[in-house]
Coordinates of C-alpha atoms in Angstrom, one line a residue:
M38 CA 186.3 203.9 43.5
S39 CA 184.4 201.6 45.7
K40 CA 182.3 199.0 43.9
T41 CA 179.6 196.5 44.9
F42 CA 179.8 192.9 43.6
S43 CA 177.2 190.3 43.8
A44 CA 178.0 186.8 44.9
A45 CA 177.6 185.7 41.3
D46 CA 180.2 188.3 40.2
V47 CA 182.8 186.9 42.7
A48 CA 181.9 183.3 41.7
S49 CA 183.2 183.9 38.2
H50 CA 186.7 184.6 39.6
K51 CA 187.7 181.1 40.9
K52 CA 190.6 180.1 38.7
A53 CA 194.3 180.1 39.7
D54 CA 195.1 183.0 37.3
D55 CA 192.0 185.0 38.4
L56 CA 191.2 184.3 42.1
W57 CA 188.9 186.3 44.3
I58 CA 187.3 185.4 47.7
I59 CA 184.9 187.1 50.1
V60 CA 185.8 187.7 53.8
D61 CA 183.2 189.4 56.0
G62 CA 181.6 191.1 53.1
D63 CA 184.8 192.4 51.5
V64 CA 186.2 191.2 48.2
Y65 CA 189.9 190.2 48.0
D66 CA 191.9 189.6 44.8
L67 CA 194.4 186.8 45.7
T68 CA 195.7 186.2 42.2
A69 CA 199.3 187.5 43.0
F70 CA 199.3 186.3 46.6
K71 CA 198.2 182.6 46.2
D72 CA 201.7 181.2 45.6
E73 CA 203.0 183.0 48.7
H74 CA 200.3 181.7 51.0
P75 CA 201.8 179.5 53.8
G76 CA 199.4 176.7 53.1
G77 CA 200.1 176.8 49.4
A78 CA 198.0 177.9 46.4
K79 CA 195.7 174.8 46.5
I80 CA 194.0 175.9 49.7
L81 CA 193.1 179.3 48.3
T82 CA 191.9 177.9 44.9
R83 CA 189.6 175.6 46.9
V84 CA 187.6 178.6 48.2
G85 CA 188.1 180.7 45.0
G86 CA 185.0 182.6 44.1
K87 CA 183.3 181.8 47.4
D88 CA 182.7 183.3 50.9
A89 CA 185.8 182.2 52.8
S90 CA 185.0 184.1 56.1
K91 CA 184.7 180.9 58.1
Q92 CA 188.0 179.4 56.8
F93 CA 189.8 182.7 57.3
W94 CA 188.9 183.0 61.0
I95 CA 189.5 179.3 62.0
G96 CA 192.8 179.1 63.9
S97 CA 193.2 182.9 64.5
L98 CA 194.4 184.2 67.9
D99 CA 190.8 185.3 68.6
S100 CA 187.6 183.8 67.5
K101 CA 185.3 185.9 65.3
P102 CA 184.0 188.8 67.5
Q103 CA 180.4 188.3 68.8
A104 CA 179.9 191.8 70.2
K105 CA 177.3 194.1 68.9
K106 CA 178.3 195.8 65.7
E107 CA 178.8 199.2 67.2
E108 CA 181.1 197.7 70.0
Q109 CA 183.2 195.6 67.7
A110 CA 187.0 196.2 67.6
P111 CA 188.8 195.7 64.3
P112 CA 189.7 192.0 64.0
T113 CA 193.2 190.9 64.8
P114 CA 195.0 190.3 61.5
P115 CA 196.6 186.9 61.0
K116 CA 200.3 186.6 61.7
T117 CA 202.5 187.6 58.8
P118 CA 203.9 184.4 57.4
E119 CA 207.7 183.9 57.3
L120 CA 209.7 183.8 54.1
T121 CA 209.7 180.5 52.3
P122 CA 213.2 178.8 52.0
K123 CA 213.2 179.5 48.3
L124 CA 212.9 183.3 48.9
K125 CA 215.5 183.3 51.6
K126 CA 218.0 181.5 49.4
E127 CA 217.4 183.9 46.5
A128 CA 217.8 186.9 48.8
E129 CA 221.2 185.6 50.2
H130 CA 222.4 184.7 46.7
N131 CA 221.7 188.1 45.3
E132 CA 222.9 189.9 48.4
R133 CA 220.0 192.3 48.4
E134 CA 217.4 193.4 50.8
V135 CA 215.0 190.6 51.7
P136 CA 211.9 191.3 49.7
R137 CA 208.6 192.0 51.4
V138 CA 206.2 189.1 51.5
L139 CA 203.3 189.6 49.1
E140 CA 200.1 190.3 51.0
P141 CA 196.5 190.0 49.7
E142 CA 195.2 193.3 48.4
A143 CA 191.6 194.2 49.0
V144 CA 189.5 195.2 46.0
P145 CA 187.6 198.4 46.9
G146 CA 183.9 197.7 47.5
T147 CA 181.6 195.3 49.2
V148 CA 179.8 192.1 48.2
A149 CA 176.0 192.0 48.0
P150 CA 174.8 189.5 50.7
E151 CA 173.2 186.3 49.6
P152 CA 169.7 185.6 51.0
G153 CA 169.6 183.3 54.0
P154 CA 167.1 180.5 54.6
A155 CA 164.6 182.9 56.2
A156 CA 164.8 185.4 53.3
V157 CA 161.6 186.1 51.4
E158 CA 161.7 186.9 47.7
H159 CA 159.6 189.9 46.9
K160 CA 157.6 189.9 43.6
E161 CA 158.5 192.8 41.4
A162 CA 155.7 195.2 40.4
S163 CA 154.4 194.7 36.9
E164 CA 154.8 197.5 34.3
Q165 CA 151.7 199.7 33.9
F166 CA 149.5 198.9 30.9
G167 CA 146.4 200.5 29.5
D168 CA 144.8 203.8 30.4
M169 CA 145.4 203.3 34.1
I170 CA 141.8 204.2 35.1
P171 CA 141.5 202.5 38.6
Y172 CA 139.7 199.2 38.4
A173 CA 139.2 199.4 34.6
D174 CA 141.7 196.6 34.2
P175 CA 142.9 193.9 36.5
S176 CA 145.2 195.2 39.2
W177 CA 148.3 193.5 37.8
Y178 CA 147.9 195.7 34.7
Q179 CA 148.4 198.7 37.0
T180 CA 151.7 198.0 38.8
Y181 CA 150.2 195.9 41.6
R182 CA 151.9 192.6 42.4
S183 CA 150.4 189.2 41.8
P184 CA 151.5 185.6 42.3
Y185 CA 149.7 184.4 39.2
Y186 CA 151.3 186.2 36.3
N187 CA 154.8 186.3 34.7
D188 CA 156.4 187.8 31.6
T189 CA 154.7 185.4 29.2
H190 CA 151.3 186.5 30.5
A191 CA 152.2 190.2 29.9
A192 CA 153.5 189.4 26.4
L193 CA 150.3 187.6 25.5
R194 CA 148.1 190.4 26.8
N195 CA 150.1 193.0 24.8
E196 CA 149.9 191.0 21.6
I197 CA 146.1 190.4 21.9
R198 CA 145.3 194.0 22.8
E199 CA 147.3 195.3 19.8
W200 CA 145.5 193.0 17.5
M201 CA 142.1 193.8 19.0
E202 CA 142.5 197.5 18.7
A203 CA 143.7 197.3 15.1
E204 CA 141.4 194.7 13.7
V205 CA 138.3 194.3 15.9
L206 CA 137.3 197.2 18.0
P207 CA 136.7 199.6 15.1
N208 CA 134.2 197.1 13.5
I209 CA 132.2 195.9 16.4
D210 CA 129.1 198.1 15.7
E211 CA 129.1 197.1 12.1
W212 CA 129.3 193.4 12.9
E213 CA 126.6 193.7 15.5
A214 CA 124.3 195.3 12.9
A215 CA 125.1 192.6 10.4
K216 CA 124.6 189.9 13.1
E217 CA 127.8 188.2 12.0
V218 CA 131.6 188.4 12.4
P219 CA 133.7 187.8 9.3
A220 CA 135.0 184.3 9.1
K221 CA 138.5 185.6 8.7
I222 CA 138.5 186.8 12.3
Y223 CA 137.8 183.3 13.7
K224 CA 140.4 182.0 11.4
A225 CA 142.9 184.6 12.6
V226 CA 142.4 183.4 16.2
G227 CA 143.3 179.9 15.0
E228 CA 146.3 181.0 13.0
K229 CA 147.7 182.8 16.0
G230 CA 147.6 179.6 17.9
Y231 CA 145.1 180.8 20.5
L232 CA 142.2 178.3 20.0
A233 CA 144.2 175.3 21.3
G234 CA 144.9 177.2 24.5
L235 CA 141.2 177.8 25.3
L236 CA 140.0 174.3 26.0
G237 CA 140.9 173.9 29.7
V238 CA 143.6 171.3 28.9
H239 CA 147.4 171.4 28.7
Y240 CA 148.4 173.0 25.5
S241 CA 151.4 170.7 25.2
D242 CA 149.1 167.7 25.0
L243 CA 147.6 169.1 21.8
K244 CA 150.8 170.2 20.1
H245 CA 150.6 167.4 17.6
L246 CA 147.1 168.7 16.5
V247 CA 148.2 172.3 16.0
K248 CA 149.6 173.8 12.9
T249 CA 150.8 177.1 14.4
T250 CA 151.5 177.9 18.1
P251 CA 151.5 181.3 19.9
K252 CA 154.6 183.3 19.2
C253 CA 155.0 184.9 22.6
V254 CA 154.3 181.8 24.9
P255 CA 156.1 178.5 24.7
V256 CA 153.4 175.8 24.6
D257 CA 154.9 174.0 27.7
K258 CA 154.5 177.3 29.6
W259 CA 150.8 177.9 28.6
D260 CA 148.5 177.7 31.7
H261 CA 144.9 178.5 32.6
F262 CA 145.9 182.1 33.3
H263 CA 146.9 182.5 29.6
E264 CA 143.4 181.3 28.7
L265 CA 141.9 183.8 31.2
I266 CA 143.9 186.6 29.5
V267 CA 142.8 185.7 25.9
T268 CA 139.1 185.5 26.9
D269 CA 139.3 188.6 29.0
E270 CA 141.0 190.7 26.3
L271 CA 138.5 189.5 23.7
A272 CA 135.6 190.5 26.0
R273 CA 137.1 194.0 26.2
A274 CA 135.3 194.6 22.9
G275 CA 132.1 195.0 24.9
S276 CA 130.1 192.7 22.8
G277 CA 128.8 189.3 23.9
G278 CA 127.9 188.6 20.3
F279 CA 131.6 189.0 19.2
V280 CA 133.0 186.8 22.0
W281 CA 130.4 184.1 21.5
N282 CA 131.0 184.1 17.8
I283 CA 134.7 183.3 18.4
L284 CA 134.6 181.2 21.5
G285 CA 131.0 180.3 22.2
G286 CA 130.5 177.1 20.4
F287 CA 134.1 176.1 20.2
G288 CA 134.9 176.6 23.9
I289 CA 132.1 174.2 25.0
G290 CA 131.8 171.9 22.0
C291 CA 135.5 170.9 21.5
P292 CA 136.6 170.0 25.1
P293 CA 134.4 166.8 25.3
L294 CA 135.8 165.7 21.9
I295 CA 139.4 166.4 23.0
K296 CA 139.0 164.7 26.4
H297 CA 136.7 161.7 25.6
G298 CA 136.7 161.2 21.9
K299 CA 138.4 158.2 20.2
K300 CA 142.0 158.9 19.1
E301 CA 141.2 158.3 15.4
L302 CA 138.2 160.7 15.6
V303 CA 140.2 163.4 17.3
N304 CA 143.1 163.2 14.8
R305 CA 140.7 163.4 11.9
I306 CA 138.5 166.3 13.2
V307 CA 140.4 168.5 15.6
P308 CA 143.4 169.9 13.5
D309 CA 141.1 171.8 11.1
I310 CA 139.1 173.1 14.1
L311 CA 142.2 174.4 15.9
A312 CA 143.4 176.0 12.7
G313 CA 140.2 178.0 12.3
N314 CA 139.1 176.2 9.2
K315 CA 136.2 174.3 10.7
R316 CA 133.7 175.1 13.4
I317 CA 132.1 173.1 16.2
C318 CA 129.4 173.7 18.8
L319 CA 127.7 172.0 21.8
A320 CA 124.1 170.9 21.3
I321 CA 122.5 170.0 24.6
T322 CA 119.5 172.4 25.3
E323 CA 116.2 171.4 23.8
P324 CA 112.8 173.2 23.6
D325 CA 111.7 171.4 26.7
A326 CA 115.0 170.7 28.5
G327 CA 117.3 173.5 29.5
S328 CA 119.1 173.3 32.9
D329 CA 117.5 169.8 33.4
V330 CA 120.0 168.0 31.2
A331 CA 118.9 164.6 32.4
G332 CA 115.4 165.3 30.9
L333 CA 116.5 165.6 27.3
S334 CA 114.6 163.7 24.6
C335 CA 116.7 163.8 21.4
E336 CA 116.9 160.1 20.5
A337 CA 119.7 158.0 19.1
K338 CA 118.8 154.4 18.2
L339 CA 121.4 151.8 17.4
T340 CA 120.9 150.1 14.0
E341 CA 120.5 146.3 14.0
D342 CA 124.0 145.8 12.7
G343 CA 125.4 147.8 15.5
K344 CA 127.4 150.1 13.2
H345 CA 125.3 153.4 13.4
Y346 CA 123.0 155.5 15.5
I347 CA 120.0 157.1 13.9
V348 CA 119.4 160.4 15.5
N349 CA 116.1 162.3 15.6
G350 CA 115.3 165.4 17.7
E351 CA 115.6 169.1 18.1
K352 CA 118.1 171.5 19.9
K353 CA 117.5 175.1 20.7
W354 CA 119.6 178.2 21.5
I355 CA 122.7 176.5 20.1
T356 CA 125.5 179.0 19.9
N357 CA 127.3 179.2 16.4
G358 CA 125.1 176.4 15.1
I359 CA 124.3 178.1 11.7
W360 CA 128.0 178.1 10.8
C361 CA 129.1 174.8 12.4
D362 CA 130.4 171.7 10.6
Y363 CA 130.3 169.6 13.8
F364 CA 127.8 169.2 16.6
T365 CA 128.8 167.7 20.0
T366 CA 125.3 166.4 20.8
A367 CA 123.6 165.0 23.9
V368 CA 121.3 162.2 22.9
R369 CA 119.2 159.6 24.7
T370 CA 120.4 156.1 24.0
G371 CA 118.9 154.4 27.0
G372 CA 116.2 154.8 29.6
P373 CA 115.0 157.9 31.4
G374 CA 117.2 160.1 33.5
S375 CA 120.9 160.7 33.4
D376 CA 121.8 157.0 33.0
G377 CA 120.4 157.0 29.5
V378 CA 122.3 159.9 28.1
S379 CA 125.2 159.6 25.6
V380 CA 127.2 162.1 23.5
L381 CA 127.7 161.9 19.8
L382 CA 129.7 164.0 17.4
I383 CA 127.3 164.7 14.5
E384 CA 128.8 166.0 11.3
R385 CA 126.7 168.3 9.1
S386 CA 128.0 166.4 6.0
M387 CA 126.1 163.3 7.2
G388 CA 122.8 164.7 6.0
G389 CA 119.6 165.2 7.9
V390 CA 120.9 168.3 9.8
S391 CA 119.1 171.6 9.3
T392 CA 119.8 174.9 11.1
R393 CA 118.0 178.2 11.3
R394 CA 119.0 181.4 13.0
M395 CA 117.1 182.5 16.1
D396 CA 116.4 186.2 16.7
C397 CA 117.3 187.0 20.3
Q398 CA 117.4 190.0 22.6
G399 CA 121.2 190.2 22.7
V400 CA 124.5 188.6 21.5
H401 CA 123.3 189.3 17.9
S402 CA 126.4 188.2 16.1
S403 CA 126.8 184.9 18.0
G404 CA 124.6 182.9 15.6
T405 CA 122.1 181.5 18.0
T406 CA 120.5 178.5 16.3
Y407 CA 117.6 176.1 16.2
V408 CA 118.9 172.7 15.1
T409 CA 116.8 169.8 13.8
F410 CA 118.1 166.2 13.3
E411 CA 116.1 164.0 11.0
D412 CA 117.2 160.4 10.6
V413 CA 120.9 161.4 10.8
K414 CA 123.1 158.3 10.4
V415 CA 126.0 158.5 12.8
P416 CA 128.8 155.9 12.9
V417 CA 129.4 154.3 16.3
E418 CA 133.0 155.6 16.1
N419 CA 131.6 159.1 16.7
L420 CA 130.5 158.2 20.2
I421 CA 132.2 160.4 22.7
G422 CA 132.9 158.5 25.9
K423 CA 130.8 155.4 26.6
E424 CA 127.2 154.7 25.7
N425 CA 124.7 155.8 28.4
K426 CA 127.6 157.4 30.3
G427 CA 127.5 160.8 28.6
F428 CA 126.0 162.7 31.5
R429 CA 129.5 162.6 33.2
V430 CA 131.1 163.9 30.0
L431 CA 128.7 166.8 30.1
M432 CA 129.1 167.5 33.8
T433 CA 132.9 167.7 33.6
N434 CA 132.4 170.2 30.8
F435 CA 130.2 172.6 32.8
N436 CA 133.0 174.0 35.0
H437 CA 135.0 175.1 31.9
E438 CA 131.9 176.5 30.3
R439 CA 130.8 178.5 33.3
I440 CA 134.4 179.8 33.9
G441 CA 134.3 181.2 30.4
I442 CA 131.0 182.9 31.1
I443 CA 132.4 184.3 34.4
I444 CA 135.5 185.8 32.7
Q445 CA 133.4 187.5 30.1
A446 CA 130.8 188.8 32.6
V447 CA 133.4 190.3 34.8
R448 CA 135.1 192.1 31.9
F449 CA 131.8 193.4 30.6
A450 CA 131.2 194.8 34.1
R451 CA 134.6 196.5 33.8
V452 CA 133.7 197.9 30.4
C453 CA 130.5 199.4 31.8
Y454 CA 132.5 200.9 34.7
E455 CA 135.3 202.2 32.5
E456 CA 132.9 203.9 30.0
S457 CA 131.0 205.4 33.0
V458 CA 134.2 206.9 34.5
K459 CA 135.2 208.4 31.2
Y460 CA 131.8 209.8 30.4
S461 CA 131.3 211.2 34.0
N462 CA 134.6 213.1 33.7
K463 CA 133.5 214.7 30.4
R464 CA 129.7 215.3 30.8
E465 CA 128.7 218.4 32.8
T466 CA 125.4 219.0 34.6
F467 CA 124.3 221.8 36.9
G468 CA 127.6 223.6 36.3
K469 CA 130.0 220.7 37.1
K470 CA 131.1 217.4 35.8
L471 CA 129.0 214.4 36.6
Y472 CA 131.9 212.8 38.5
E473 CA 131.8 215.7 41.0
H474 CA 128.4 214.7 42.1
P475 CA 128.7 212.4 45.2
V476 CA 125.9 210.1 44.0
I477 CA 127.8 209.3 40.8
R478 CA 131.0 208.6 42.7
M479 CA 128.9 206.2 44.9
K480 CA 127.7 204.4 41.9
L481 CA 131.2 204.0 40.5
A482 CA 132.5 202.8 43.9
Q483 CA 129.8 200.2 44.2
M484 CA 130.6 199.0 40.6
A485 CA 134.3 198.8 41.4
R486 CA 133.8 196.9 44.7
Q487 CA 131.8 194.2 43.1
I488 CA 134.1 193.9 40.1
E489 CA 137.2 193.4 42.2
A490 CA 135.5 191.0 44.5
S491 CA 134.4 188.9 41.6
Y492 CA 137.8 189.0 39.8
N493 CA 139.8 188.0 42.9
W494 CA 137.5 185.0 43.5
L495 CA 137.9 184.1 39.8
E496 CA 141.7 184.1 40.0
N497 CA 141.5 181.7 43.0
I498 CA 139.2 179.4 41.1
I499 CA 141.5 179.5 38.0
Y500 CA 144.4 178.5 40.2
Q501 CA 142.6 175.7 41.8
A502 CA 141.4 174.4 38.5
Q503 CA 145.0 174.5 37.2
E504 CA 146.3 172.4 40.1
M505 CA 143.5 169.8 40.2
D506 CA 142.6 167.0 37.8
D507 CA 139.2 166.8 36.2
T508 CA 137.6 164.5 38.8
E509 CA 138.8 166.6 41.8
A510 CA 137.8 169.8 40.1
M511 CA 134.4 168.5 39.3
L512 CA 133.8 167.4 42.9
K513 CA 135.4 170.3 44.7
L514 CA 134.9 173.2 42.4
G515 CA 131.4 172.6 41.0
G516 CA 129.7 174.5 43.8
A517 CA 132.3 177.3 43.9
V518 CA 132.1 177.8 40.1
A519 CA 128.3 177.8 40.3
G520 CA 128.4 180.4 43.1
L521 CA 130.9 182.6 41.2
K522 CA 128.8 182.4 38.0
A523 CA 125.9 183.8 40.0
Q524 CA 128.2 186.5 41.5
A525 CA 129.8 187.5 38.2
T526 CA 126.5 187.7 36.2
T527 CA 124.7 189.7 38.9
T528 CA 127.7 192.0 39.0
F529 CA 127.5 192.5 35.3
E530 CA 123.8 193.1 35.5
F531 CA 124.3 195.7 38.3
C532 CA 127.1 197.5 36.4
A533 CA 125.1 197.6 33.2
R534 CA 122.1 199.2 35.0
E535 CA 124.2 201.7 36.9
A536 CA 126.1 202.6 33.7
S537 CA 122.8 203.1 31.9
Q538 CA 121.7 205.5 34.7
I539 CA 124.9 207.5 34.4
F540 CA 124.7 207.7 30.6
G541 CA 121.0 208.5 30.6
G542 CA 119.3 208.6 27.2
L543 CA 122.6 207.9 25.4
S544 CA 122.4 204.3 26.7
Y545 CA 118.9 203.8 25.3
S546 CA 119.8 204.6 21.6
R547 CA 122.1 202.5 19.4
G548 CA 125.3 204.0 18.2
G549 CA 127.2 207.0 19.6
Q550 CA 128.8 207.5 23.0
G551 CA 126.5 205.0 24.8
S552 CA 126.6 202.2 22.2
K553 CA 128.6 199.8 24.4
I554 CA 126.2 200.3 27.3
E555 CA 123.1 199.9 25.2
R556 CA 124.5 196.7 23.7
L557 CA 125.8 195.2 27.0
Y558 CA 122.5 195.9 28.7
R559 CA 120.8 193.7 26.1
D560 CA 123.5 191.0 26.5
V561 CA 122.9 190.7 30.3
R562 CA 120.3 188.0 30.1
A563 CA 122.5 185.9 27.8
Y564 CA 124.9 185.5 30.7
A565 CA 122.4 185.2 33.6
I566 CA 120.5 182.3 32.0
P567 CA 122.8 180.0 29.8
G568 CA 125.2 177.7 31.6
G569 CA 122.7 177.5 34.5
S570 CA 120.3 180.1 35.6
L571 CA 120.9 182.3 38.6
E572 CA 118.6 180.5 40.9
I573 CA 119.9 177.0 40.0
M574 CA 123.5 178.2 40.4
E575 CA 122.9 179.6 43.8
D576 CA 121.1 176.5 45.0
L577 CA 123.8 174.2 43.4
S578 CA 126.6 176.2 45.0
M579 CA 125.4 175.5 48.5
R580 CA 124.2 171.9 47.9
Q581 CA 127.5 170.9 46.3
A582 CA 129.7 172.7 48.9
M583 CA 127.8 171.1 51.8
R584 CA 128.1 167.7 50.2
V585 CA 131.9 168.0 49.6
H586 CA 132.7 169.4 53.0
K587 CA 130.7 166.7 54.7
V588 CA 133.0 164.2 53.1
L589 CA 136.0 166.4 54.2
G590 CA 134.9 166.1 57.8
M591 CA 132.6 169.1 58.3
K592 CA 131.5 169.6 62.0
L593 CA 128.2 171.3 62.6

């Protein structure tokens, strides 16, 4: 029976006692013939396991035919070699018929050709995952090809979704009503090794601070797309309160400490945070200073001995604040404006820190907090970065914060769309399913179009952020990330409204079939405003882009 061998298969037969070669795509077993070859066995073993077509044709009566394939005549076989003196002597001595010279015997089958220099490797389609509702999951979940993801990404996605569907999704409504997520859930995320991978830095750089690492992804293989997957799958719960409870304070409060904190401070504080035992948040916004970070007034005065800062001031809308042990806090240590801003790590145990829950329109289980600092004595060792240079620390942190908001907003838009597709194929009006009404299909199409546009832009930004260092990313990506935040949050807002129209009254009452839509509709403003409001993001996106491209040589 004819067989097909790969080049790798043939390559394994390269020894004197097991010798194969390839000639013009056919495989030959020369094991028995090698000693009878006129040039000796050494010549054959030299090309054993390889394509020997070139060597085979060199010196033949005719060069390798160049005619078109259909016009080619069979190649002239090489001249049969004469008997060696040894064989002639044996034949004469034994007075028997001269034996036939051994000839190479072809192994039936052909060899699979190796790709040439111009060959293009085609990415295999990923295995389908999820309910396969078009656009309800990223396209690479649904057998479409992508250059960004590999088997480790798929394994991580599968692991998180299994955990979410077993431990989280059945309890979201209960936690929303209680305005709190059990502490064991945050701790579980730490125990699974996910928290260290959600900081926008190389996981391998934090390995010495982590007690347990992810089972399905080697830490040296963890990239920004793994972080995207974790955040995206958590957001599939359809609750901003849940996602912010787990990632809100941590995802923006810990990166400045990791990147700019003193080594002794990081080693003392961070391991318990990454294990899920302690919590941290970012305290920038004040009652009178939101997007205008340079205008903050929370004051930190250096003591006469130069060993401590005394902090007084207030912070507002601080995510997770009521549960936090540590506050990465923007304070004023110098004159007015950005040049007088510093960042301190304030520990609740230092005393003088009081927190109270704020009752907000949405994200109920996120623990939005009003924080007051009264004569808090903070060691100078807790300074993050340099004194009066904290504005840069905060600015380099904004890209990561906004990307987290973008990932969540796009997934929430998908949830609104997915729930609408399912409901419209179940609900009947005027004798037919909602989906059969053209106006409903138009709404779904508009939702899907904006979701896919936003997600593809997001993947590009994630890739760029992964390839750039912090400084380049801050300069080049600041405008793009701001623009994408505006795009993603308006997409979320649009999808929440359209889903509410499709669900009708069910989206206006809490609980039941429309509970996700009702909840997400309330969460919309928590994504459009924090991290930079829509208007500021759109203005920043153009100002920053024009400034960068002017440096790059823009011609107008």
